[in-house]
Coordinates of C-alpha atoms in Angstrom, one line a residue:
Chain A
X87 CA -67.2 53.5 206.6
X88 CA -64.1 53.9 204.4
X89 CA -61.0 51.9 205.2
X90 CA -58.0 53.6 206.6
X91 CA -54.5 53.0 205.3
X92 CA -54.0 49.8 203.3
X93 CA -50.3 49.2 203.7
X94 CA -48.4 47.1 201.2
X95 CA -44.9 45.9 202.0
X96 CA -42.6 45.7 199.0
X97 CA -39.1 44.3 198.5
X98 CA -36.8 44.4 195.5
X99 CA -35.2 41.0 194.7
X100 CA -32.6 39.9 192.2
X101 CA -34.0 37.4 189.6
X102 CA -33.0 34.0 191.1
X103 CA -31.9 32.5 187.8
X104 CA -29.4 35.3 187.3
X105 CA -27.7 35.0 190.7
X106 CA -24.2 33.5 190.6
X107 CA -22.2 31.9 193.4
X108 CA -18.5 32.4 193.8
X109 CA -17.3 29.0 195.2
X110 CA -13.9 30.3 196.2
X111 CA -15.0 33.4 198.1
X112 CA -18.2 31.6 199.1
X113 CA -20.3 34.6 198.5
X114 CA -23.4 35.3 196.5
X115 CA -22.9 37.5 193.5
X116 CA -26.0 39.5 192.8
X117 CA -24.3 42.3 190.9
X118 CA -25.1 40.8 187.5
X119 CA -28.7 39.9 188.3
X120 CA -31.6 42.0 187.2
X121 CA -33.5 43.5 190.1
X122 CA -37.3 43.4 190.1
X123 CA -40.1 44.0 192.5
X124 CA -40.6 40.8 194.4
X125 CA -43.2 39.0 192.2
X126 CA -45.6 38.2 195.1
X127 CA -45.5 41.8 196.3
X128 CA -46.9 42.9 193.0
X129 CA -49.9 40.6 193.7
X130 CA -50.1 42.2 197.1
X131 CA -50.2 45.7 195.6
X132 CA -52.8 44.6 193.0
X133 CA -55.1 43.2 195.8
X134 CA -54.6 46.4 197.8
X135 CA -55.6 48.6 194.8
X136 CA -58.7 46.4 194.1
X137 CA -59.8 46.7 197.7
X138 CA -59.3 50.4 197.6
X139 CA -61.3 50.7 194.4
X140 CA -64.3 49.0 196.1
X141 CA -64.0 50.0 199.7
X142 CA -61.9 53.2 199.8
X143 CA -58.8 53.7 201.8
X144 CA -55.3 54.9 200.9
X145 CA -52.7 52.5 199.6
X146 CA -49.2 53.1 201.1
X147 CA -46.1 51.2 200.1
X148 CA -43.6 50.4 202.8
X149 CA -40.2 49.1 201.9
X150 CA -37.0 48.5 203.7
X151 CA -33.8 48.6 201.6
X152 CA -31.1 50.7 199.9
X153 CA -31.8 54.1 198.3
X154 CA -31.8 52.8 194.7
X155 CA -35.0 50.9 195.4
X156 CA -36.7 54.3 195.0
X157 CA -37.1 53.7 191.2
X158 CA -39.0 50.4 191.9
X159 CA -41.2 52.1 194.5
X160 CA -42.1 54.8 191.9
X161 CA -43.3 51.9 189.7
X162 CA -45.6 51.0 192.6
X163 CA -46.8 54.6 192.8
X164 CA -47.4 54.5 189.0
X165 CA -49.5 51.4 189.4
X166 CA -51.7 53.3 191.7
X167 CA -50.4 53.5 195.2
X168 CA -51.0 56.8 196.9
X169 CA -47.9 57.1 199.0
X170 CA -44.7 55.3 199.9
X171 CA -42.1 55.1 202.6
X172 CA -38.6 53.7 202.2
X173 CA -36.7 52.7 205.3
X174 CA -33.1 53.0 204.4
X175 CA -30.2 52.9 206.8
X176 CA -26.8 51.4 206.7
X177 CA -27.3 49.8 210.0
X178 CA -30.1 47.6 208.5
X179 CA -27.6 45.4 206.5
X180 CA -27.8 41.8 207.5
X181 CA -31.2 42.0 209.1
X182 CA -33.0 38.6 209.3
X183 CA -36.7 38.0 209.2
X184 CA -37.1 38.8 212.9
X185 CA -35.5 42.2 212.5
X186 CA -37.2 42.9 209.2
X187 CA -40.6 42.3 210.7
X188 CA -39.7 44.5 213.6
X189 CA -38.6 47.4 211.4
X190 CA -41.6 47.2 209.1
X191 CA -44.0 47.0 212.1
X192 CA -42.4 50.1 213.6
X193 CA -42.8 52.0 210.3
X194 CA -46.4 50.8 210.0
X195 CA -47.1 52.1 213.6
X196 CA -45.6 55.4 212.7
X197 CA -47.7 55.7 209.6
X198 CA -50.7 54.8 211.7
X199 CA -54.4 54.5 211.0
X200 CA -54.0 51.2 209.2
X201 CA -56.9 48.8 208.4
X202 CA -54.9 46.3 206.4
X203 CA -51.3 45.3 205.8
X204 CA -51.0 43.3 202.6
X205 CA -47.8 41.5 201.8
X206 CA -46.6 38.9 199.3
X207 CA -46.5 35.3 200.6
X208 CA -42.8 35.4 200.6
X209 CA -39.8 36.9 198.8
X210 CA -38.2 35.1 195.9
X211 CA -34.7 35.4 197.5
X212 CA -34.9 34.6 201.2
X213 CA -38.3 33.0 200.8
X214 CA -38.9 32.5 204.6
X215 CA -42.5 33.6 204.6
X216 CA -41.9 34.7 208.2
X217 CA -42.2 38.4 207.8
X218 CA -46.0 38.6 207.5
X219 CA -46.8 36.7 210.7
X220 CA -43.9 38.5 212.4
X221 CA -45.4 41.9 211.5
X222 CA -48.8 40.8 212.9
X223 CA -47.2 39.7 216.1
X224 CA -45.3 43.0 216.6
X225 CA -48.5 44.9 216.0
X226 CA -50.7 42.5 218.1
X227 CA -53.1 41.9 215.2
X228 CA -54.2 38.7 213.4
X229 CA -52.7 37.4 210.2
X230 CA -54.1 35.3 207.4
X231 CA -51.5 33.8 205.1
X232 CA -51.7 32.5 201.5
X233 CA -54.8 34.6 200.7
X234 CA -55.9 34.0 197.1
X235 CA -59.0 36.3 197.0
X236 CA -60.9 38.9 199.1
X237 CA -64.6 38.4 199.2
X238 CA -66.1 41.1 201.3
X239 CA -64.9 44.0 203.5
X240 CA -67.2 45.2 206.4
X241 CA -66.8 47.9 209.0
X242 CA -64.4 46.0 211.1
X243 CA -63.7 42.7 209.3
X244 CA -62.6 41.3 205.9
X245 CA -63.6 37.9 204.5
X246 CA -60.9 36.2 202.4
X247 CA -60.2 32.9 200.8
X248 CA -57.0 31.3 201.7
X249 CA -55.2 28.3 200.1
X250 CA -54.8 25.2 202.2
X251 CA -53.5 21.8 201.4
X252 CA -55.8 20.4 198.8
X253 CA -58.2 23.3 198.6
X254 CA -59.2 26.5 200.3
X255 CA -60.8 27.9 203.4
X256 CA -62.8 31.0 203.8
X257 CA -62.2 33.0 206.9
X258 CA -63.5 36.2 208.4
X259 CA -60.9 38.2 210.2
X260 CA -61.2 41.2 212.4
X261 CA -59.5 44.4 211.2
X262 CA -56.8 45.6 211.4
X263 CA -55.2 42.5 210.0
X264 CA -52.2 41.3 208.0
X265 CA -52.9 39.4 204.8
X266 CA -50.1 37.6 203.0
X267 CA -51.2 36.9 199.4
X268 CA -50.4 34.0 197.2
X269 CA -48.0 34.4 194.4
X270 CA -49.9 34.7 191.1
X271 CA -53.3 35.1 192.7
X272 CA -54.2 38.0 190.4
X273 CA -52.7 39.9 187.4
X274 CA -50.9 43.0 188.6
X275 CA -51.8 46.0 186.4
X276 CA -49.2 47.8 184.4
X277 CA -47.8 51.2 185.6
X278 CA -49.8 54.1 184.2
X279 CA -47.3 56.2 182.2
X280 CA -48.8 59.6 183.0
X281 CA -48.8 58.6 186.6
X282 CA -45.2 57.5 186.3
X283 CA -44.2 60.9 185.0
X284 CA -45.9 62.5 187.9
X285 CA -44.2 60.1 190.3
X286 CA -40.8 60.9 188.9
X287 CA -41.2 64.7 188.8
X288 CA -43.6 65.6 191.6
X289 CA -44.1 62.7 194.0
X290 CA -42.0 62.9 197.2
X291 CA -40.9 59.6 198.5
X292 CA -40.6 59.6 202.3
X293 CA -37.3 58.1 203.5
X294 CA -36.8 57.1 207.1
X295 CA -33.7 55.9 209.0
X296 CA -33.9 53.7 212.0
X297 CA -33.8 56.7 214.4
X298 CA -37.0 58.0 212.8
X299 CA -38.5 54.7 214.0
X300 CA -37.1 54.9 217.5
X301 CA -34.8 52.0 216.9
X302 CA -31.1 51.7 217.8
X303 CA -28.3 50.1 215.9
X304 CA -28.1 47.3 218.3
X305 CA -31.6 46.2 217.6
X306 CA -31.2 45.9 213.8
X307 CA -28.9 44.4 211.2
X308 CA -26.6 41.6 212.1
X309 CA -26.5 42.8 215.8
X310 CA -30.3 42.5 216.2
X311 CA -30.7 39.3 214.3
X312 CA -31.3 36.0 216.1
X313 CA -30.0 33.8 213.3
X314 CA -26.6 33.9 211.7
X315 CA -25.3 32.5 208.4
X316 CA -22.0 30.7 209.0
X317 CA -21.5 29.2 205.6
X318 CA -22.8 29.4 202.0
X319 CA -22.5 26.6 199.5
X320 CA -23.8 25.8 196.1
X321 CA -26.2 23.0 195.7
X322 CA -24.9 21.3 192.6
X323 CA -27.5 19.5 190.5
X324 CA -26.8 15.9 190.1
X325 CA -25.0 14.7 187.0
X326 CA -27.5 13.5 184.4
X327 CA -27.0 11.2 181.4
X328 CA -28.2 13.8 178.9
X329 CA -28.7 11.3 176.1
X330 CA -30.6 12.6 173.1
X331 CA -33.0 10.0 171.6
X332 CA -33.9 10.7 168.0
X333 CA -36.1 9.3 165.4
X334 CA -39.8 9.4 164.5
X335 CA -42.3 9.8 167.4
X336 CA -43.0 6.1 167.2
X337 CA -39.4 5.1 167.3
X338 CA -38.7 7.5 170.2
X339 CA -41.7 6.1 172.1
X340 CA -40.6 2.5 171.6
X341 CA -37.0 3.3 172.6
X342 CA -38.1 5.1 175.7
X343 CA -40.5 2.3 176.8
X344 CA -37.7 -0.2 176.3
X345 CA -35.0 1.8 178.2
X346 CA -37.3 2.6 181.1
X347 CA -38.9 -0.8 181.2
X348 CA -42.4 0.6 181.0
X349 CA -44.0 -2.4 179.4
Chain B
X64 CA -37.4 29.6 236.3
X65 CA -36.6 26.1 235.1
X66 CA -34.0 25.4 232.4
X67 CA -35.1 25.2 228.7
X68 CA -35.0 21.5 228.0
X69 CA -36.2 19.1 225.3
X70 CA -37.0 19.0 221.7
X71 CA -40.6 19.8 220.6
X72 CA -42.3 18.8 217.4
X73 CA -45.5 20.5 216.4
X74 CA -47.7 17.6 215.2
X75 CA -49.9 19.4 212.7
X76 CA -53.4 18.3 211.9
X77 CA -56.4 20.0 210.3
X78 CA -59.9 18.7 210.7
X79 CA -58.6 15.3 211.7
X80 CA -56.1 15.0 208.9
X81 CA -52.5 14.4 210.2
X82 CA -49.7 16.2 208.4
X83 CA -47.3 13.5 207.5
X84 CA -44.3 15.9 207.5
X85 CA -44.7 16.1 211.3
X86 CA -44.0 12.4 211.6
X87 CA -40.8 12.8 209.5
X88 CA -39.7 15.5 211.9
X89 CA -40.6 13.5 214.9
X90 CA -38.4 10.7 213.6
X91 CA -35.5 13.1 213.2
X92 CA -36.1 14.6 216.6
X93 CA -36.0 11.1 218.1
X94 CA -32.5 10.7 216.7
X95 CA -31.3 14.0 217.9
X96 CA -32.9 13.5 221.3
X97 CA -31.1 10.2 221.7
X98 CA -27.8 11.7 220.7
X99 CA -28.0 14.8 222.9
X100 CA -30.0 13.4 225.8
X101 CA -33.0 15.6 225.3
X102 CA -36.5 14.5 225.8
X103 CA -38.6 14.5 222.7
X104 CA -42.2 15.9 222.8
X105 CA -44.8 15.9 220.2
X106 CA -47.5 18.6 220.6
X107 CA -50.9 18.0 219.1
X108 CA -53.8 20.4 219.1
X109 CA -57.2 19.6 217.7
X110 CA -60.5 17.8 218.5
X111 CA -61.3 14.1 218.7
X112 CA -57.7 13.1 218.3
X113 CA -57.4 9.6 219.5
X114 CA -56.6 8.1 216.1
X115 CA -54.1 10.7 215.2
X116 CA -52.5 10.6 218.7
X117 CA -52.1 6.8 218.4
X118 CA -50.4 7.3 215.0
X119 CA -48.2 10.1 216.2
X120 CA -47.1 8.3 219.3
X121 CA -45.1 5.7 217.4
X122 CA -42.6 8.0 215.7
X123 CA -39.8 8.5 218.3
X124 CA -41.3 10.9 220.8
X125 CA -41.0 10.3 224.5
X126 CA -44.1 12.2 225.3
X127 CA -47.1 13.5 223.4
X128 CA -48.9 16.6 224.7
X129 CA -52.5 16.7 223.6
X130 CA -54.9 19.6 223.8
X131 CA -58.4 18.5 222.7
X132 CA -60.9 21.2 222.2
X133 CA -63.8 21.6 219.7
X134 CA -62.5 25.1 218.7
X135 CA -59.2 23.6 217.8
X136 CA -60.6 21.1 215.3
X137 CA -59.6 23.4 212.4
X138 CA -56.4 25.2 212.1
X139 CA -56.7 28.7 213.5
X140 CA -53.6 30.9 213.5
X141 CA -54.8 33.0 216.4
X142 CA -56.0 30.2 218.8
X143 CA -53.1 27.9 217.9
X144 CA -50.5 30.6 218.6
X145 CA -52.1 31.3 222.0
X146 CA -52.3 27.7 223.0
X147 CA -48.8 26.9 221.9
X148 CA -47.5 30.0 223.7
X149 CA -49.1 28.9 226.9
X150 CA -47.6 25.4 226.6
X151 CA -44.1 26.8 225.7
X152 CA -44.2 29.0 228.8
X153 CA -45.3 26.0 230.9
X154 CA -42.8 23.5 229.6
X155 CA -40.0 25.7 228.3
X156 CA -38.7 23.5 225.4
X157 CA -35.2 24.3 224.2
X158 CA -35.9 23.4 220.6
X159 CA -39.0 23.5 218.6
X160 CA -39.4 22.0 215.1
X161 CA -42.5 22.5 212.9
X162 CA -43.3 21.3 209.3
X163 CA -42.7 23.9 206.7
X164 CA -46.4 23.8 205.6
X165 CA -48.5 26.8 205.0
X166 CA -50.2 26.5 208.4
X167 CA -47.2 25.8 210.5
X168 CA -45.1 28.5 208.9
X169 CA -47.8 30.9 209.9
X170 CA -47.7 30.0 213.6
X171 CA -43.9 29.6 213.6
X172 CA -43.5 33.2 212.4
X173 CA -45.8 34.4 215.1
X174 CA -44.2 32.4 217.9
X175 CA -40.6 33.4 216.9
X176 CA -41.5 37.1 217.4
X177 CA -43.6 36.5 220.6
X178 CA -40.7 34.6 222.2
X179 CA -38.0 36.9 220.6
X180 CA -36.3 33.8 219.3
X181 CA -34.5 32.6 216.2
X182 CA -36.4 30.7 213.5
X183 CA -34.8 29.0 210.4
X184 CA -37.2 28.7 207.5
X185 CA -38.0 25.5 205.5
X186 CA -34.7 23.9 206.3
X187 CA -33.4 20.8 204.4
X188 CA -31.3 19.6 207.4
X189 CA -31.6 20.1 211.1
X190 CA -28.9 19.3 213.6
X191 CA -27.6 20.4 217.0
X192 CA -24.1 21.7 217.4
X193 CA -21.9 19.4 219.6
X194 CA -20.1 22.2 221.4
X195 CA -22.7 24.9 222.1
X196 CA -25.8 22.8 221.6
X197 CA -27.2 25.4 219.3
X198 CA -29.6 24.5 216.5
X199 CA -27.9 24.3 213.2
X200 CA -29.9 24.1 210.0
X201 CA -29.4 24.2 206.2
X202 CA -31.6 26.8 204.5
X203 CA -31.9 26.9 200.7
X204 CA -32.2 30.3 199.1
X205 CA -32.2 32.1 195.7
X206 CA -34.3 29.6 193.9
X207 CA -32.7 26.7 195.8
X208 CA -29.3 26.9 194.2
X209 CA -27.5 28.2 197.2
X210 CA -27.7 26.7 200.7
X211 CA -26.9 28.6 203.8
X212 CA -25.8 27.1 207.1
X213 CA -27.8 29.0 209.7
X214 CA -27.2 28.9 213.5
X215 CA -29.4 30.2 216.2
X216 CA -27.7 33.1 218.0
X217 CA -30.5 34.1 220.4
X218 CA -33.7 33.2 222.1
X219 CA -35.5 30.0 223.2
X220 CA -37.0 27.8 222.0
X221 CA -34.6 27.7 219.1
X222 CA -37.0 27.1 216.2
X223 CA -37.0 25.8 212.6
X224 CA -39.6 24.8 210.1
X225 CA -38.5 21.7 208.2
X226 CA -39.4 21.1 204.5
X227 CA -41.7 18.2 204.0
X228 CA -39.9 15.1 202.6
X229 CA -36.6 16.1 204.2
X230 CA -36.5 13.1 206.6
X231 CA -38.1 9.6 206.4
X232 CA -40.8 8.9 208.9
X233 CA -40.1 5.7 210.7
X234 CA -42.4 4.1 213.2
X235 CA -40.7 2.3 216.1
X236 CA -41.8 0.0 218.9
X237 CA -41.6 2.7 221.5
X238 CA -44.8 4.5 222.3
X239 CA -44.9 8.1 223.6
X240 CA -46.5 8.7 226.9
X241 CA -49.7 10.7 226.3
X242 CA -50.2 13.9 228.3
X243 CA -53.6 15.6 228.2
X244 CA -53.4 19.3 228.8
X245 CA -56.2 21.7 229.3
X246 CA -55.6 25.4 228.7
X247 CA -57.4 28.4 229.9
X248 CA -60.6 28.8 227.9
X249 CA -60.1 32.5 227.2
X250 CA -56.9 31.7 225.2
X251 CA -59.1 29.8 222.7
X252 CA -62.1 32.2 222.8
X253 CA -60.2 35.4 222.2
X254 CA -59.4 34.5 218.6
X255 CA -60.1 37.0 215.9
X256 CA -60.1 34.7 212.9
X257 CA -63.3 32.8 212.2
X258 CA -63.7 29.9 209.8
X259 CA -66.6 30.5 207.4
X260 CA -66.2 27.6 205.0
X261 CA -63.8 25.0 203.7
X262 CA -63.4 23.1 200.5
X263 CA -61.0 20.3 200.1
X264 CA -60.4 17.4 197.9
X265 CA -58.4 14.3 198.7
X266 CA -54.9 15.0 197.7
X267 CA -52.3 12.8 196.2
X268 CA -49.0 13.5 197.9
X269 CA -46.8 14.3 194.9
X270 CA -43.6 14.3 196.9
X271 CA -44.0 10.6 197.6
X272 CA -45.2 9.5 194.2
X273 CA -42.9 6.9 192.5
X274 CA -43.7 8.1 189.0
X275 CA -44.6 11.7 188.0
X276 CA -45.5 13.2 184.7
X277 CA -45.0 17.0 184.7
X278 CA -46.7 19.3 182.4
X279 CA -45.0 22.6 181.5
X280 CA -46.1 25.8 179.7
X281 CA -45.4 24.0 176.4
X282 CA -48.6 22.0 176.9
X283 CA -50.6 25.3 176.8
X284 CA -52.6 23.9 179.7
X285 CA -54.0 21.0 177.7
X286 CA -53.6 18.1 180.1
X287 CA -55.7 15.5 178.4
X288 CA -52.9 13.4 176.9
X289 CA -50.7 14.0 179.9
X290 CA -53.4 12.6 182.1
X291 CA -54.0 9.6 179.8
X292 CA -50.3 8.8 179.6
X293 CA -49.9 9.2 183.4
X294 CA -52.7 6.8 184.0
X295 CA -51.2 4.2 181.7
X296 CA -47.9 4.2 183.5
X297 CA -49.5 4.6 186.9
X298 CA -47.9 8.0 187.5
X299 CA -49.1 11.2 189.3
X300 CA -49.4 14.5 187.4
X301 CA -47.5 17.6 188.4
X302 CA -47.2 21.0 186.7
X303 CA -44.8 23.9 186.5
X304 CA -45.5 27.3 188.0
X305 CA -47.1 29.0 185.0
X306 CA -49.8 26.2 184.9
X307 CA -50.5 26.5 188.6
X308 CA -50.6 30.3 188.1
X309 CA -53.3 29.8 185.5
X310 CA -55.3 28.1 188.2
X311 CA -55.5 24.8 186.3
X312 CA -54.6 22.8 189.4
X313 CA -53.9 23.7 193.0
X314 CA -50.4 24.8 193.9
X315 CA -49.9 21.5 195.8
X316 CA -49.4 19.9 192.4
X317 CA -46.7 22.5 191.4
X318 CA -43.2 21.2 191.2
X319 CA -40.3 23.4 192.3
X320 CA -39.2 25.7 195.1
X321 CA -42.6 27.3 195.7
X322 CA -44.3 23.9 195.4
X323 CA -43.3 20.3 195.8
X324 CA -39.9 18.6 195.6
X325 CA -40.2 15.3 193.8
X326 CA -38.5 12.1 194.9
X327 CA -39.9 10.0 192.1
X328 CA -37.9 7.1 190.6
X329 CA -39.0 8.2 187.2
X330 CA -40.2 11.6 186.1
X331 CA -41.3 12.8 182.6
X332 CA -41.2 16.5 181.9
X333 CA -43.2 17.7 178.9
X334 CA -42.8 21.3 177.7
X335 CA -40.9 22.9 180.5
X336 CA -37.9 25.1 179.7
X337 CA -36.0 24.3 182.9
X338 CA -36.1 27.4 185.1
X339 CA -33.9 27.0 188.2
X340 CA -36.9 27.1 190.6
X341 CA -38.5 24.2 188.7
X342 CA -35.3 22.2 188.3
X343 CA -34.9 22.3 192.1
X344 CA -38.1 20.3 192.3
X345 CA -36.8 17.4 190.2
X346 CA -33.2 17.3 191.5
X347 CA -33.8 14.3 193.7
X348 CA -35.6 12.2 191.0
X349 CA -34.1 9.0 189.8
X350 CA -34.5 9.1 186.0
X351 CA -35.7 12.2 184.2
X352 CA -37.0 12.3 180.7
X353 CA -37.7 15.7 179.1
X354 CA -39.5 16.6 175.9
X355 CA -39.2 20.0 174.4
X356 CA -39.1 21.5 170.9
X357 CA -36.1 23.7 171.7
X358 CA -32.9 21.8 171.6
X359 CA -31.2 24.6 173.6
X360 CA -33.7 24.6 176.4
X361 CA -31.9 24.4 179.9
X362 CA -34.1 21.5 180.9
X363 CA -31.9 19.2 178.7
X364 CA -29.0 19.8 181.1
X365 CA -31.0 18.4 183.9
X366 CA -32.4 15.2 182.4
X367 CA -31.2 11.7 181.5
X368 CA -33.1 11.3 178.2
X369 CA -33.6 14.3 176.0
X370 CA -36.2 14.4 173.3
X371 CA -36.4 17.3 170.9
X372 CA -39.9 16.9 169.5
X373 CA -43.5 18.1 169.7
X374 CA -44.7 16.8 173.1
X375 CA -48.2 15.9 171.9
X376 CA -46.8 13.7 169.1
X377 CA -44.6 11.9 171.6
X378 CA -47.4 11.5 174.0
X379 CA -49.7 10.1 171.3
X380 CA -47.0 7.7 170.2
X381 CA -46.3 6.6 173.9
X382 CA -49.9 6.0 174.5
X383 CA -50.4 4.0 171.4
X384 CA -47.3 1.9 172.1
X385 CA -48.3 1.2 175.7
X386 CA -51.7 0.2 174.5
X387 CA -50.1 -2.4 172.3
X388 CA -49.3 -0.5 169.1

């Protein structure tokens, strides 16, 4: 039996090292940071594509964010995803992990016929890791987090390897299920350029607002969130000595050992 | 319905191994409980738990709820969520704290949605607001450079996962009263995740090592001299993300935001450029020594002793010198 939809959640994140903080206004300035597909989500997409290649199914990207994310989603299509849905609505601004998982779960329900939902372990900006178990709970299905490898897919189950403290465990989970995959667990393929051309010219990205999902403004965004950020501050690294020690390797070694009292 | 009262701490264990971060949180919960007049409960699920229960009972909890069942010996997201939901409905805790480990983050995310309640992730401080008695936490984001103060605005129990190493675990003379709970069998039986196999090695807890030698991408994954040097100075070995991505070592040995935060008195960093997510992991170290061939590498802004040189030559010289020249 072929699998149904393999849904991959995707987020676009600013590169953490390029984010600046305005200490006066106390706001995060992402405007100069380069945006990229959240790294772990690329691993999620790669795993979905590999599962599809072996067991069939249809890979569908689901993303929640502003319209300009469409260019990143097209990259996912060019990598091999079959279809994509972008949930874009002004009311979604300020959504926390609770709301995000609710919105994504609603979209996944609407897409329907899903066997697997594959996500990155966490996003590189918020990095809560709460969205995958949240989606599972909204959908009433199991979740396996920190998956590093899939081993076997059967009619109504998948066997995966999951990272635990000091090692790994292998679990068999009933489908449909949510898997959150570990960052760096595989090497995401490059976009196929012919497919990218096709994605840009012919592919039609589906865009849904919250009304399409049967959600109201009160349920999403800041209003629907159950956590609130009251203050932002920069965590300043501690002042370091920054003394350069020079000389031959032997001289440097002796000097270090002396200063650090290693001998 | 009764009022939501008390502070709960999920005491994580897996196959009889107690997660030390839970004891750190219990200690913190004990402080908060004393200050705000809330009873502190530890909640422990597993099988054959007497040793762990004894250990956990000494860290500031008033009560320790224990569910002992063979099917709970190993962590199981499904069964654990069901059992904890049952207990939360029965006792109605106002606050619930869990360690920000892989396993506890999994169940915290599920419980937050099930109870339609707030959850702060991997916080580096947890407090209760004097006025409204809401849970107030500090949450690092964007590679750890920016910290957000997050308050709960809805739902009970107000939840947070707390980063391992955030608080010190302190055993006291007070012992928690042990409460044995049995839960309806079907809660445990209806699980949909089945453990097939498990492989584990004994782990060194890098976050508590006094001395750490970190290998970066500049080592090219060749850890022979790194290991030899670390052994000579009695240090543990950590790596930066690219090396963990290569699969050279488990991610538990990765230093930085997606790995471990070090608290070592002395840390050596060989061949790391100094990306923010890595630097976050060494910010609490005492003395940091970095070796890199690039004088302009950002790592030199975050260390005490900067050495512009080939890391292997320095390692060889250090080893030779330590062995008596």
